[in-house]
Coordinates of N, CA and C in Angstrom, one line a residue:
Chain A
E1367 N -82.6 28.3 6.1 CA -81.5 29.0 6.2 C -80.3 28.4 5.5
D1368 N -79.7 29.4 4.8 CA -78.4 28.7 4.0 C -77.3 28.6 5.0
Q1369 N -76.4 27.5 4.9 CA -75.6 27.1 5.7 C -74.2 26.6 5.1
V1370 N -73.1 27.2 5.5 CA -71.9 26.7 4.9 C -71.1 26.3 5.8
T1371 N -70.4 25.0 5.7 CA -69.6 24.5 6.8 C -68.4 24.0 6.3
Q1372 N -67.1 24.6 6.7 CA -65.9 24.0 6.3 C -65.1 23.3 7.2
S1373 N -64.4 22.2 6.7 CA -63.5 21.3 7.4 C -62.4 20.9 6.7
P1374 N -61.4 20.7 7.3 CA -61.3 20.9 9.1 C -61.1 22.5 9.3
E1375 N -61.0 22.9 10.6 CA -60.9 24.3 11.0 C -59.5 24.6 10.8
A1376 N -58.3 23.6 10.9 CA -57.1 23.9 10.8 C -56.4 22.5 10.1
L1377 N -55.7 22.8 9.5 CA -54.7 21.8 8.8 C -53.3 22.0 8.7
R1378 N -52.3 21.3 9.2 CA -50.9 21.5 9.1 C -50.4 20.3 8.2
L1379 N -49.8 20.6 7.3 CA -49.1 19.8 6.2 C -47.7 20.1 6.2
Q1380 N -46.9 19.1 5.8 CA -45.4 19.2 5.3 C -45.4 19.6 4.0
E1381 N -44.4 20.1 3.5 CA -44.3 20.7 2.0 C -44.3 19.4 1.3
G1382 N -45.0 19.4 0.2 CA -45.2 18.4 -0.6 C -46.4 17.4 -0.5
E1383 N -46.9 17.5 0.7 CA -48.1 16.5 1.3 C -49.3 17.2 0.8
S1384 N -49.7 16.4 -0.2 CA -51.2 16.8 -0.7 C -52.2 16.6 0.1
S1385 N -53.2 17.3 0.0 CA -54.5 17.2 1.0 C -55.8 17.8 0.3
S1386 N -56.9 17.7 1.0 CA -58.1 18.4 0.5 C -58.8 19.1 1.5
L1387 N -59.4 20.4 1.2 CA -60.4 21.0 2.2 C -61.7 20.9 1.8
N1388 N -62.6 20.8 2.6 CA -64.0 20.6 2.4 C -64.9 21.6 2.6
C1389 N -66.0 21.8 1.8 CA -66.9 23.0 1.9 C -68.4 22.3 1.8
S1390 N -69.1 22.0 2.8 CA -70.4 21.4 2.5 C -71.3 22.5 2.7
Y1391 N -72.3 22.7 1.9 CA -73.5 23.7 1.8 C -74.9 23.1 1.9
T1392 N -75.7 23.7 2.5 CA -77.1 23.5 2.6 C -78.0 25.0 2.0
V1393 N -78.2 24.8 0.8 CA -79.0 26.1 0.4 C -80.1 25.7 -0.5
S1394 N -81.1 26.7 -0.7 CA -82.4 26.3 -1.4 C -82.0 26.2 -2.9
G1395 N -81.0 26.9 -3.7 CA -80.6 26.7 -5.0 C -79.5 27.4 -5.2
L1396 N -78.6 26.5 -5.7 CA -77.2 27.2 -5.9 C -76.9 28.1 -7.1
R1397 N -76.4 29.4 -6.8 CA -76.2 30.1 -8.2 C -74.7 30.1 -8.3
G1398 N -74.0 30.1 -7.2 CA -72.6 30.0 -7.4 C -71.8 29.8 -6.3
L1399 N -70.7 29.0 -6.2 CA -69.7 28.8 -5.0 C -68.5 29.3 -5.3
F1400 N -67.8 29.9 -4.3 CA -66.7 30.7 -4.5 C -65.5 30.2 -3.4
W1401 N -64.4 30.1 -3.9 CA -63.3 29.9 -3.0 C -62.4 31.1 -3.0
Y1402 N -62.0 31.7 -1.8 CA -61.2 32.8 -1.4 C -59.9 32.2 -0.6
R1403 N -58.8 33.0 -1.0 CA -57.6 32.8 -0.1 C -57.4 34.2 0.9
Q1404 N -57.3 33.9 2.1 CA -57.0 35.0 3.0 C -55.7 35.0 3.7
D1405 N -54.8 35.8 3.7 CA -53.7 36.1 4.5 C -54.1 36.8 5.8
P1406 N -53.2 36.7 6.7 CA -53.5 37.3 8.1 C -53.5 38.9 7.9
G1407 N -54.7 39.4 8.4 CA -54.7 41.0 8.4 C -55.2 41.4 7.0
K1408 N -55.4 40.7 6.0 CA -55.7 41.2 4.7 C -57.1 40.9 4.2
G1409 N -57.5 41.3 3.1 CA -58.7 41.0 2.5 C -58.5 39.8 1.6
P1410 N -59.7 39.1 1.7 CA -59.7 37.7 0.9 C -59.4 37.8 -0.7
E1411 N -58.6 36.9 -1.1 CA -58.4 37.0 -2.6 C -59.1 35.9 -3.4
F1412 N -59.6 36.4 -4.4 CA -60.6 35.4 -5.2 C -59.8 34.5 -5.8
L1413 N -60.4 33.2 -5.7 CA -59.6 32.1 -6.4 C -60.5 31.5 -7.6
F1414 N -61.6 31.0 -7.2 CA -62.4 30.2 -8.1 C -63.9 30.7 -8.0
T1415 N -64.8 30.5 -9.1 CA -66.1 30.4 -8.9 C -66.5 29.1 -9.6
L1416 N -67.4 28.2 -9.1 CA -67.9 27.0 -9.7 C -69.5 27.2 -9.7
Y1417 N -70.1 26.6 -10.7 CA -71.6 27.0 -10.9 C -72.5 25.8 -10.8
S1418 N -71.9 24.6 -11.4 CA -72.7 23.5 -11.3 C -71.9 22.3 -10.9
A1419 N -72.7 21.1 -10.5 CA -72.2 19.9 -10.0 C -71.3 19.3 -11.2
G1420 N -70.0 18.8 -11.1 CA -69.3 18.2 -11.9 C -68.1 19.4 -12.4
E1421 N -68.5 20.4 -12.1 CA -67.5 21.5 -12.5 C -66.3 21.4 -11.8
E1422 N -64.9 21.6 -12.5 CA -63.7 21.6 -12.0 C -62.8 22.9 -12.5
K1423 N -62.1 23.4 -11.6 CA -61.2 24.5 -12.1 C -59.9 24.4 -11.2
E1424 N -58.8 24.7 -12.0 CA -57.5 24.6 -11.6 C -56.7 26.1 -11.6
K1425 N -55.9 26.2 -10.7 CA -54.9 27.1 -10.7 C -53.7 26.9 -9.9
E1426 N -52.6 26.6 -10.6 CA -51.4 26.3 -10.2 C -51.5 24.9 -9.3
R1427 N -51.3 25.0 -8.2 CA -51.4 23.8 -7.3 C -52.8 23.4 -6.7
L1428 N -53.7 24.4 -6.9 CA -55.0 24.3 -6.5 C -56.0 23.9 -7.4
K1429 N -56.9 23.0 -7.0 CA -57.9 22.3 -7.9 C -59.4 22.4 -7.1
A1430 N -60.4 23.1 -7.7 CA -61.6 23.1 -7.1 C -62.6 22.2 -7.8
T1431 N -63.5 21.6 -6.9 CA -64.4 20.7 -7.7 C -65.7 20.8 -6.9
L1432 N -66.9 20.5 -7.5 CA -68.2 20.9 -6.9 C -69.1 19.8 -7.3
T1433 N -69.9 19.3 -6.1 CA -70.9 18.2 -6.3 C -72.1 19.0 -5.8
K1434 N -73.2 18.2 -5.5 CA -74.5 18.8 -5.3 C -74.3 19.2 -3.7
K1435 N -73.6 18.8 -3.0 CA -73.8 19.3 -1.7 C -72.5 19.6 -1.0
E1436 N -71.4 19.5 -1.9 CA -70.0 20.1 -1.2 C -69.1 20.3 -2.3
S1437 N -68.0 21.2 -1.9 CA -67.0 21.4 -2.8 C -65.7 21.1 -2.1
F1438 N -64.7 20.6 -2.8 CA -63.4 20.3 -2.5 C -62.3 21.2 -3.0
L1439 N -61.5 21.6 -2.2 CA -60.4 22.4 -2.7 C -59.0 21.5 -2.3
H1440 N -58.6 21.1 -3.7 CA -57.4 20.1 -3.5 C -56.2 20.9 -3.8
I1441 N -55.2 20.5 -2.8 CA -53.8 21.2 -2.9 C -52.9 20.1 -3.1
T1442 N -52.2 20.2 -4.3 CA -51.2 19.2 -4.7 C -49.8 19.8 -4.4
A1443 N -49.0 19.0 -3.6 CA -47.5 19.2 -3.4 C -47.3 20.8 -2.9
P1444 N -48.1 21.1 -1.8 CA -48.2 22.4 -1.3 C -46.8 22.9 -0.8
K1445 N -46.6 24.3 -0.9 CA -45.4 25.0 -0.6 C -45.8 25.9 0.7
P1446 N -44.8 26.3 1.3 CA -45.0 27.1 2.6 C -45.7 28.4 2.2
E1447 N -45.6 29.0 1.0 CA -46.3 30.0 0.6 C -47.9 29.9 0.4
D1448 N -48.2 28.6 0.4 CA -49.6 28.3 0.2 C -50.5 28.4 1.6
S1449 N -49.7 28.6 2.7 CA -50.1 28.8 4.0 C -51.0 30.1 4.1
A1450 N -52.3 29.8 4.5 CA -53.3 30.9 4.4 C -54.5 30.4 5.0
T1451 N -55.7 31.2 5.2 CA -57.1 30.6 5.5 C -57.8 30.6 4.2
Y1452 N -58.5 29.6 3.9 CA -59.2 29.4 2.6 C -60.6 29.4 3.0
L1453 N -61.3 30.4 2.2 CA -62.7 30.6 2.6 C -63.5 30.3 1.4
C1454 N -64.8 29.7 1.7 CA -65.6 29.2 0.9 C -67.0 30.0 1.1
A1455 N -67.7 30.4 0.1 CA -68.9 31.2 0.1 C -69.8 30.6 -1.0
V1456 N -71.1 30.8 -0.7 CA -72.2 30.4 -1.6 C -73.0 31.5 -1.9
Q1457 N -73.6 31.6 -3.2 CA -74.6 32.5 -3.4 C -75.8 31.8 -4.0
T1458 N -76.9 32.2 -3.5 CA -78.2 31.3 -3.8 C -78.8 32.0 -4.9
S1459 N -79.8 31.1 -5.6 CA -80.5 31.6 -6.7 C -82.0 32.2 -6.3
G1460 N -82.0 32.6 -5.1 CA -83.4 33.1 -4.9 C -83.7 34.5 -4.9
G1461 N -82.7 35.2 -5.7 CA -83.0 36.7 -5.9 C -82.1 37.5 -5.2
S1462 N -81.5 37.0 -4.1 CA -80.7 38.0 -3.4 C -79.0 37.5 -3.8
Y1463 N -78.3 38.6 -4.0 CA -77.0 38.3 -4.3 C -76.0 38.3 -3.1
I1464 N -76.5 38.1 -2.0 CA -75.8 38.1 -0.7 C -75.1 36.9 -0.6
P1465 N -73.8 36.7 -0.4 CA -73.1 35.5 -0.2 C -73.0 35.1 1.1
T1466 N -73.1 33.8 1.4 CA -72.9 33.4 2.7 C -71.4 32.6 2.7
F1467 N -70.7 33.1 3.8 CA -69.3 32.7 4.0 C -69.2 31.4 5.1
G1468 N -68.3 30.6 4.9 CA -68.0 29.6 5.9 C -66.9 30.3 6.8
R1469 N -66.6 29.6 7.7 CA -65.7 30.2 8.9 C -64.0 30.0 8.3
G1470 N -63.9 29.0 7.3 CA -62.7 29.0 6.7 C -61.8 27.9 7.1
T1471 N -60.8 27.5 6.5 CA -59.8 26.5 7.0 C -58.6 27.2 6.9
S1472 N -57.8 27.0 8.2 CA -56.5 27.9 8.2 C -55.5 26.7 7.9
L1473 N -54.5 26.9 6.8 CA -53.8 25.8 6.4 C -52.4 26.4 6.6
I1474 N -51.5 25.5 7.4 CA -50.2 25.8 7.5 C -49.2 24.8 6.8
V1475 N -48.3 25.2 5.9 CA -47.4 24.3 5.4 C -46.1 24.5 5.7
H1476 N -45.5 23.5 6.4 CA -44.3 23.5 7.1 C -43.1 23.2 6.1
P1477 N -42.1 23.8 6.0 CA -41.0 23.5 5.0 C -40.2 22.2 5.4
Chain B
D1224 N -53.1 48.4 -12.6 CA -54.4 49.0 -12.1 C -54.6 48.7 -10.7
A1225 N -55.2 49.9 -10.1 CA -55.3 50.0 -8.7 C -56.3 48.9 -8.1
G1226 N -56.2 48.2 -7.1 CA -57.4 47.5 -6.5 C -58.3 48.2 -5.7
V1227 N -58.9 47.4 -4.9 CA -59.9 48.2 -4.1 C -59.1 48.7 -3.0
T1228 N -59.4 49.9 -2.6 CA -58.5 50.8 -1.6 C -59.5 51.0 -0.5
Q1229 N -59.1 51.0 0.8 CA -59.8 51.3 1.9 C -59.1 52.3 2.9
S1230 N -59.8 53.0 3.5 CA -59.2 54.1 4.5 C -60.1 54.3 5.7
P1231 N -59.3 54.4 7.0 CA -58.0 54.1 7.3 C -57.7 52.5 7.3
T1232 N -56.4 52.3 7.7 CA -56.1 51.0 7.8 C -56.5 50.4 9.0
H1233 N -56.0 51.2 10.1 CA -56.4 50.9 11.3 C -57.1 52.1 12.2
L1234 N -57.9 51.7 13.3 CA -58.7 52.7 13.8 C -58.9 52.4 15.4
I1235 N -58.7 53.2 16.2 CA -59.2 52.8 17.6 C -60.2 53.9 18.0
K1236 N -61.4 53.4 18.4 CA -62.4 54.3 19.0 C -62.8 53.9 20.4
T1237 N -63.7 54.8 21.0 CA -64.1 54.4 22.2 C -65.7 54.2 22.2
R1238 N -66.0 53.4 23.2 CA -67.5 53.1 22.9 C -68.4 54.3 23.0
G1239 N -69.4 54.2 22.2 CA -70.2 55.3 22.2 C -70.0 56.3 21.1
Q1240 N -68.8 56.3 20.6 CA -68.4 57.2 19.4 C -68.8 56.7 18.1
H1241 N -68.7 57.6 17.1 CA -69.2 57.3 15.7 C -67.9 57.1 14.8
V1242 N -67.9 56.2 13.8 CA -66.8 56.2 13.0 C -67.3 56.0 11.4
T1243 N -66.5 56.4 10.7 CA -66.7 56.5 9.1 C -65.4 55.7 8.5
L1244 N -65.9 54.7 7.7 CA -64.9 54.1 6.9 C -65.1 54.2 5.5
R1245 N -64.1 54.3 4.7 CA -64.1 54.7 3.2 C -63.8 53.6 2.3
C1246 N -64.2 53.5 1.3 CA -63.8 52.5 0.2 C -63.8 53.0 -1.3
S1247 N -62.9 52.8 -2.0 CA -62.8 53.1 -3.4 C -62.7 51.8 -4.2
P1248 N -63.7 51.5 -5.1 CA -63.8 50.2 -5.9 C -62.7 50.5 -7.0
I1249 N -62.6 49.3 -7.6 CA -61.9 49.3 -8.7 C -62.3 49.9 -9.9
S1250 N -61.6 50.5 -10.6 CA -62.2 51.5 -11.8 C -63.0 50.6 -12.7
G1251 N -64.2 51.2 -12.9 CA -65.2 50.4 -13.7 C -66.1 49.7 -13.0
H1252 N -65.8 49.3 -11.9 CA -66.7 48.5 -11.0 C -67.9 49.5 -10.3
K1253 N -69.1 49.2 -10.5 CA -70.1 50.3 -10.0 C -70.9 49.7 -8.5
S1254 N -70.4 48.5 -8.2 CA -71.0 47.9 -7.2 C -70.0 47.8 -5.9
V1255 N -70.6 48.1 -4.6 CA -69.5 48.0 -3.5 C -70.6 47.4 -2.5
S1256 N -69.7 46.3 -1.9 CA -70.3 45.6 -0.7 C -69.4 45.8 0.6
W1257 N -70.1 45.8 1.8 CA -69.3 45.9 2.9 C -69.7 44.7 3.8
Y1258 N -68.5 44.2 4.5 CA -68.5 43.0 5.3 C -67.9 43.1 6.4
Q1259 N -68.2 42.7 7.8 CA -67.8 42.6 8.9 C -67.0 41.1 9.2
Q1260 N -65.8 41.1 9.7 CA -65.3 40.0 9.9 C -64.6 39.9 11.2
V1261 N -65.1 39.2 12.1 CA -64.6 38.9 13.3 C -63.5 37.9 13.4
L1262 N -62.5 38.0 14.2 CA -61.5 37.1 14.2 C -61.8 35.4 14.4
G1263 N -61.4 34.9 13.4 CA -61.7 33.4 13.4 C -63.0 33.1 12.7
Q1264 N -63.6 33.9 12.2 CA -64.8 33.7 11.4 C -64.7 34.3 10.0
G1265 N -65.8 33.9 9.0 CA -65.8 34.2 7.7 C -66.5 35.6 7.7
P1266 N -66.3 36.4 6.7 CA -66.8 37.7 6.5 C -68.4 37.7 6.4
Q1267 N -69.1 38.7 7.4 CA -70.6 38.6 7.4 C -71.0 39.8 6.6
F1268 N -72.0 39.7 5.7 CA -72.6 40.8 4.7 C -73.3 41.8 5.5
I1269 N -72.9 43.0 5.2 CA -73.7 44.0 5.8 C -74.5 44.9 4.9
F1270 N -74.0 45.3 3.8 CA -74.7 46.2 2.8 C -74.0 46.0 1.4
Q1271 N -75.0 46.2 0.4 CA -74.4 46.2 -1.0 C -75.2 47.4 -1.5
Y1272 N -74.4 48.1 -2.3 CA -74.9 49.3 -3.1 C -74.6 49.3 -4.5
Y1273 N -75.4 49.5 -5.4 CA -75.1 49.5 -6.7 C -75.8 50.7 -7.3
E1274 N -75.0 51.5 -8.3 CA -75.4 52.7 -8.8 C -76.2 53.5 -7.8
K1275 N -75.6 53.7 -6.6 CA -75.9 54.7 -5.4 C -77.2 54.1 -4.8
E1276 N -77.6 53.0 -5.1 CA -78.9 52.4 -4.3 C -78.6 51.2 -3.7
E1277 N -79.2 51.2 -2.5 CA -79.0 49.9 -1.6 C -79.6 48.6 -2.3
R1278 N -78.9 47.6 -2.6 CA -79.4 46.4 -3.3 C -79.5 45.5 -2.1
G1279 N -78.8 45.6 -1.0 CA -79.0 44.4 -0.1 C -78.5 44.8 1.4
R1280 N -79.2 44.3 2.5 CA -78.8 44.6 3.8 C -78.8 43.4 4.6
G1281 N -77.6 43.1 5.3 CA -77.5 42.0 6.1 C -78.2 42.2 7.4
N1282 N -78.1 41.2 8.3 CA -78.8 41.4 9.8 C -77.8 42.2 10.7
F1283 N -77.8 43.4 10.6 CA -77.0 44.3 11.3 C -78.0 45.4 11.9
P1284 N -77.8 46.0 13.0 CA -78.7 47.1 13.7 C -78.5 48.2 12.9
D1285 N -79.6 49.2 13.3 CA -79.8 50.4 12.5 C -78.6 51.4 12.8
R1286 N -77.8 51.0 13.8 CA -76.4 51.9 13.9 C -75.6 51.8 12.8
F1287 N -75.7 50.8 12.1 CA -74.9 50.8 10.7 C -75.6 51.4 9.5
S1288 N -75.0 52.0 8.8 CA -75.4 52.7 7.6 C -74.5 52.9 6.5
A1289 N -74.8 53.0 5.4 CA -73.8 53.3 4.3 C -74.4 54.2 3.3
R1290 N -73.5 54.6 2.3 CA -73.9 55.3 1.2 C -72.9 55.1 0.0
Q1291 N -73.3 55.3 -1.2 CA -72.5 55.3 -2.4 C -72.3 56.5 -3.0
F1292 N -71.4 57.1 -3.7 CA -71.2 58.4 -4.2 C -71.4 58.3 -5.7
P1293 N -71.5 59.3 -6.6 CA -71.4 59.3 -8.1 C -70.2 58.8 -8.5
N1294 N -69.2 58.9 -7.8 CA -68.0 58.1 -8.5 C -67.9 56.9 -8.0
Y1295 N -68.9 56.1 -7.3 CA -69.0 54.7 -6.9 C -68.2 54.3 -5.8
S1296 N -67.4 55.4 -5.0 CA -66.8 55.1 -3.9 C -68.1 55.1 -2.7
S1297 N -67.7 54.5 -1.6 CA -68.7 54.3 -0.7 C -68.0 54.6 0.8
E1298 N -69.0 54.9 1.6 CA -68.7 55.0 3.2 C -69.6 54.1 4.0
L1299 N -69.0 53.6 4.9 CA -69.8 52.7 6.0 C -69.8 53.5 7.3
N1300 N -70.9 53.8 7.8 CA -71.0 54.5 9.1 C -71.7 53.7 10.2
V1301 N -70.8 53.7 11.3 CA -71.3 53.1 12.5 C -71.4 54.0 13.6
N1302 N -72.7 54.1 14.2 CA -72.9 55.1 15.4 C -73.0 54.2 16.7
A1303 N -72.8 54.9 17.9 CA -72.9 54.4 19.1 C -72.0 53.0 19.2
L1304 N -70.8 53.1 18.9 CA -69.9 52.0 18.8 C -70.1 51.3 20.3
L1305 N -70.0 49.8 20.0 CA -70.0 49.0 21.1 C -68.7 48.1 21.0
L1306 N -68.3 47.6 22.2 CA -67.1 46.7 22.0 C -67.3 45.7 21.1
G1307 N -68.4 45.1 20.8 CA -68.6 43.9 19.9 C -68.5 44.5 18.4
D1308 N -68.4 45.6 18.2 CA -68.1 46.2 16.8 C -66.8 46.1 16.4
S1309 N -65.7 45.7 17.3 CA -64.3 45.5 16.8 C -64.3 44.5 16.0
A1310 N -63.7 44.7 15.0 CA -63.5 43.7 13.7 C -62.7 44.2 12.6
L1311 N -62.5 43.4 11.6 CA -61.8 43.8 10.4 C -63.2 44.2 9.3
Y1312 N -63.2 45.3 8.9 CA -64.4 45.8 7.9 C -63.7 45.7 6.5
L1313 N -64.4 44.8 5.8 CA -63.8 44.7 4.5 C -64.9 45.2 3.4
C1314 N -64.3 45.8 2.3 CA -65.1 46.4 1.2 C -64.8 45.7 0.0
A1315 N -65.7 45.3 -0.7 CA -65.7 44.3 -2.0 C -66.3 45.2 -3.1
S1316 N -65.7 45.2 -4.2 CA -66.3 45.8 -5.5 C -66.6 44.6 -6.4
S1317 N -67.6 44.9 -7.4 CA -67.8 44.1 -8.6 C -68.4 45.1 -9.6
F1318 N -68.4 44.6 -10.7 CA -69.0 45.2 -12.0 C -70.3 45.7 -12.0
S1319 N -71.2 44.6 -11.3 CA -72.7 44.9 -11.2 C -73.0 44.2 -9.9
A1320 N -74.3 44.5 -9.4 CA -74.8 43.9 -8.3 C -74.9 42.4 -8.3
G1321 N -75.2 41.8 -9.5 CA -75.3 40.4 -9.6 C -74.0 39.6 -9.9
E1322 N -73.0 40.4 -10.0 CA -71.7 39.9 -10.3 C -71.4 38.6 -9.5
Y1323 N -70.8 37.5 -9.9 CA -70.3 36.3 -9.3 C -69.0 36.8 -8.4
E1324 N -68.1 37.5 -9.1 CA -66.8 37.6 -8.6 C -66.7 39.1 -7.9
Q1325 N -66.3 38.9 -6.9 CA -66.0 40.2 -6.0 C -64.5 40.3 -5.6
Y1326 N -64.1 41.4 -5.5 CA -62.6 41.8 -5.3 C -62.6 42.6 -4.0
F1327 N -61.7 41.9 -2.9 CA -61.8 42.6 -1.7 C -60.7 43.6 -1.6
G1328 N -60.9 44.8 -0.8 CA -59.8 45.5 -0.3 C -59.1 44.9 0.9
P1329 N -58.0 45.6 1.4 CA -57.3 45.2 2.3 C -58.0 45.3 3.8
G1330 N -59.0 46.0 3.9 CA -59.9 46.1 5.1 C -59.4 47.3 6.1
T1331 N -60.3 47.5 7.0 CA -60.1 48.5 8.1 C -60.1 47.7 9.2
R1332 N -59.1 47.7 10.2 CA -59.0 47.1 11.4 C -59.7 48.0 12.6
L1333 N -60.8 47.9 13.2 CA -61.5 48.8 14.1 C -61.5 48.2 15.3
T1334 N -60.7 48.8 16.2 CA -60.8 48.4 17.7 C -61.5 49.5 18.5
V1335 N -62.5 48.9 19.2 CA -63.3 49.7 20.1 C -62.9 49.4 21.6
T1336 N -62.6 50.5 22.2 CA -62.3 50.2 23.7 C -63.2 50.9 24.7

C-alpha cells in the first residue's frame, strides 16, 4: 500500500528563520510527487511537481528537492505570509492516476 | 481566467438526508476529481471523471456517487448522510485524466448534524 508521511506535523518559525519540511514515501513506482499549499478553509494551491530523484524546483522562497525515498520543501527566509499547511502527494506508475496525500505540515511564521 | 468553482460554499444537513455538490472546472479542462478532506488530514480521493466516464474510484461507500456533464462540470451526490460525512469536499480539474497537475477549487464545507 502506498504511504506518504509528512514531518513535522507543525512548525513554528520566526520571520527569516529558514527550515525544511519533509515528505517520505513508500510506493511501488513513483510517477510524480506534488507539493501544494493550503490556506485555512480553502482548496490546495499547486506549487511543484517532481518526477525523478535529483530533481529540484524553485519558486520565490520555496525550493523542492526529491530523492528516491523522500522530498524536502526548503523555505528560505520565510515571511508571515508563508504561513499555511503544506501538503505532499504522490502518484504511482501502476496505471492508476489516483494521488495519495500526506496529512500535511502546518507552518506558522511569526513576525 | 476563472479557476475551479464549487457550489455551495457551505452546507448544513441532517443525518439521513441527501446532498448534491457542484463543480465547474477550469475552461479547457476535461477531467474532474473529487476529494474529501477531514480537519487535520490530507485530501482523500473519492472519484475521477474524464470525458463523462468514471476513471477512478476511491475507498468510499456506495452512498457516494458522481457524474460529469457534457460541459465537463460535475456533481457529487451523497445519500443517507452520516455525521462522519462532515468534511471539506474539494473538486480538482486537470486537462486530462493522466495529467500531473491538478487545480483545486475552494471547496464546499459540509456539516452533518
